[in-house]
mmCIF file of C-alpha atoms in Angstrom:
data_model
loop_
_atom_site.group_PDB
_atom_site.id
_atom_site.type_symbol
_atom_site.label_atom_id
_atom_site.label_comp_id
_atom_site.label_asym_id
_atom_site.label_seq_id
_atom_site.Cartn_x
_atom_site.Cartn_y
_atom_site.Cartn_z
ATOM 1 C CA UNK A 24 86.483 204.945 276.458
ATOM 2 C CA UNK A 25 88.940 202.947 274.398
ATOM 3 C CA UNK A 26 88.743 199.596 272.653
ATOM 4 C CA UNK A 27 91.471 197.375 271.250
ATOM 5 C CA UNK A 28 90.700 195.197 268.215
ATOM 6 C CA UNK A 29 93.183 192.804 266.632
ATOM 7 C CA UNK A 30 93.378 193.220 262.860
ATOM 8 C CA UNK A 31 94.854 190.596 260.576
ATOM 9 C CA UNK A 32 96.608 191.587 257.357
ATOM 10 C CA UNK A 33 93.503 190.489 255.412
ATOM 11 C CA UNK A 34 91.415 193.144 257.164
ATOM 12 C CA UNK A 35 93.332 196.051 255.657
ATOM 13 C CA UNK A 36 90.032 197.493 254.441
ATOM 14 C CA UNK A 37 89.638 199.077 257.887
ATOM 15 C CA UNK A 38 92.924 200.915 257.435
ATOM 16 C CA UNK A 39 91.933 202.262 254.052
ATOM 17 C CA UNK A 40 88.612 203.506 255.483
ATOM 18 C CA UNK A 41 90.094 205.019 258.659
ATOM 19 C CA UNK A 42 89.532 208.690 257.756
ATOM 20 C CA UNK A 43 85.969 208.028 256.611
ATOM 21 C CA UNK A 44 85.242 206.058 259.815
ATOM 22 C CA UNK A 45 86.597 208.914 261.925
ATOM 23 C CA UNK A 46 84.335 211.430 260.162
ATOM 24 C CA UNK A 47 81.260 209.192 260.363
ATOM 25 C CA UNK A 48 81.612 208.162 264.012
ATOM 26 C CA UNK A 49 83.550 210.992 265.653
ATOM 27 C CA UNK A 50 85.873 208.420 267.233
ATOM 28 C CA UNK A 51 89.645 208.576 266.952
ATOM 29 C CA UNK A 52 90.965 205.467 265.216
ATOM 30 C CA UNK A 53 94.650 204.556 265.290
ATOM 31 C CA UNK A 54 96.311 201.439 263.876
ATOM 32 C CA UNK A 55 99.628 200.391 265.409
ATOM 33 C CA UNK A 56 102.473 199.803 262.979
ATOM 34 C CA UNK A 57 103.857 196.707 264.714
ATOM 35 C CA UNK A 58 102.353 193.233 264.299
ATOM 36 C CA UNK A 59 102.157 190.364 266.784
ATOM 37 C CA UNK A 60 103.387 186.825 266.034
ATOM 38 C CA UNK A 61 100.155 185.983 264.180
ATOM 39 C CA UNK A 62 100.458 189.045 261.938
ATOM 40 C CA UNK A 63 97.668 190.928 263.721
ATOM 41 C CA UNK A 64 97.825 194.657 264.385
ATOM 42 C CA UNK A 65 96.147 196.598 267.177
ATOM 43 C CA UNK A 66 93.391 199.050 266.300
ATOM 44 C CA UNK A 67 92.756 201.595 269.059
ATOM 45 C CA UNK A 68 89.348 203.287 269.043
ATOM 46 C CA UNK A 69 88.901 206.182 271.451
ATOM 47 C CA UNK A 70 86.285 208.818 272.148
ATOM 48 C CA UNK A 71 83.150 209.158 274.210
ATOM 49 C CA UNK A 72 81.288 205.838 274.660
ATOM 50 C CA UNK A 73 78.699 206.500 271.935
ATOM 51 C CA UNK A 74 81.465 207.295 269.412
ATOM 52 C CA UNK A 75 83.415 204.157 270.326
ATOM 53 C CA UNK A 76 80.250 202.040 270.024
ATOM 54 C CA UNK A 77 79.451 203.496 266.593
ATOM 55 C CA UNK A 78 82.988 202.923 265.358
ATOM 56 C CA UNK A 79 83.073 199.418 266.829
ATOM 57 C CA UNK A 80 79.782 198.471 265.142
ATOM 58 C CA UNK A 81 80.947 199.832 261.797
ATOM 59 C CA UNK A 82 84.298 198.035 262.045
ATOM 60 C CA UNK A 83 82.592 194.788 263.002
ATOM 61 C CA UNK A 84 80.378 195.084 259.911
ATOM 62 C CA UNK A 85 83.448 195.616 257.715
ATOM 63 C CA UNK A 86 85.357 192.725 259.262
ATOM 64 C CA UNK A 87 82.428 190.313 259.403
ATOM 65 C CA UNK A 88 82.314 190.438 255.629
ATOM 66 C CA UNK A 89 85.772 188.855 255.580
ATOM 67 C CA UNK A 90 86.611 186.969 258.783
ATOM 68 C CA UNK A 91 85.954 186.257 262.478
ATOM 69 C CA UNK A 92 86.990 189.050 264.864
ATOM 70 C CA UNK A 93 88.954 188.823 268.113
ATOM 71 C CA UNK A 94 88.571 191.757 270.482
ATOM 72 C CA UNK A 95 90.204 192.903 273.721
ATOM 73 C CA UNK A 96 88.463 195.487 275.910
ATOM 74 C CA UNK A 97 90.135 197.546 278.606
ATOM 75 C CA UNK A 98 87.872 197.858 281.647
ATOM 76 C CA UNK A 99 88.469 199.486 285.028
ATOM 77 C CA UNK A 100 89.754 197.075 287.681
ATOM 78 C CA UNK A 101 86.746 197.903 289.868
ATOM 79 C CA UNK A 102 84.382 196.559 287.159
ATOM 80 C CA UNK A 103 86.057 193.181 286.623
ATOM 81 C CA UNK A 104 84.164 191.444 289.434
ATOM 82 C CA UNK A 105 80.801 192.633 288.135
ATOM 83 C CA UNK A 106 81.633 191.519 284.602
ATOM 84 C CA UNK A 107 82.741 188.045 285.682
ATOM 85 C CA UNK A 108 79.981 187.647 288.276
ATOM 86 C CA UNK A 109 79.768 185.164 291.114
ATOM 87 C CA UNK A 110 81.469 181.973 289.974
ATOM 88 C CA UNK A 111 81.650 183.329 286.416
ATOM 89 C CA UNK A 112 77.857 183.472 286.087
ATOM 90 C CA UNK A 113 77.650 186.895 284.382
ATOM 91 C CA UNK A 114 80.375 186.223 281.841
ATOM 92 C CA UNK A 115 78.762 182.862 280.972
ATOM 93 C CA UNK A 116 75.414 184.623 280.429
ATOM 94 C CA UNK A 117 77.093 187.229 278.205
ATOM 95 C CA UNK A 118 78.773 184.464 276.198
ATOM 96 C CA UNK A 119 75.563 182.454 275.880
ATOM 97 C CA UNK A 120 73.333 185.384 274.895
ATOM 98 C CA UNK A 121 75.830 186.878 272.428
ATOM 99 C CA UNK A 122 77.286 183.702 270.970
ATOM 100 C CA UNK A 123 80.797 185.047 271.669
ATOM 101 C CA UNK A 124 83.470 182.890 273.261
#
């Protein structure tokens, strides 16, 4: 499983803790060198699902100390319908229960 997280320049603390995060979670963590127009960089977390979840939770804790987080998840095409749900019902429930937009 892989997860993409956008990192702003102010969240460089993740980059400095990358080796420690890898040892603690078992997940591979790579930060792309290039930035998008907003100055964000892509953080790629990969490993088995439990490793990715551990790394994601740890990174969210680090980032939540400093700023809101924007996240992009790659999901199999066959799962998109289930995630969205009939008429968007499932994704609205996820948004409502988590507080995410």
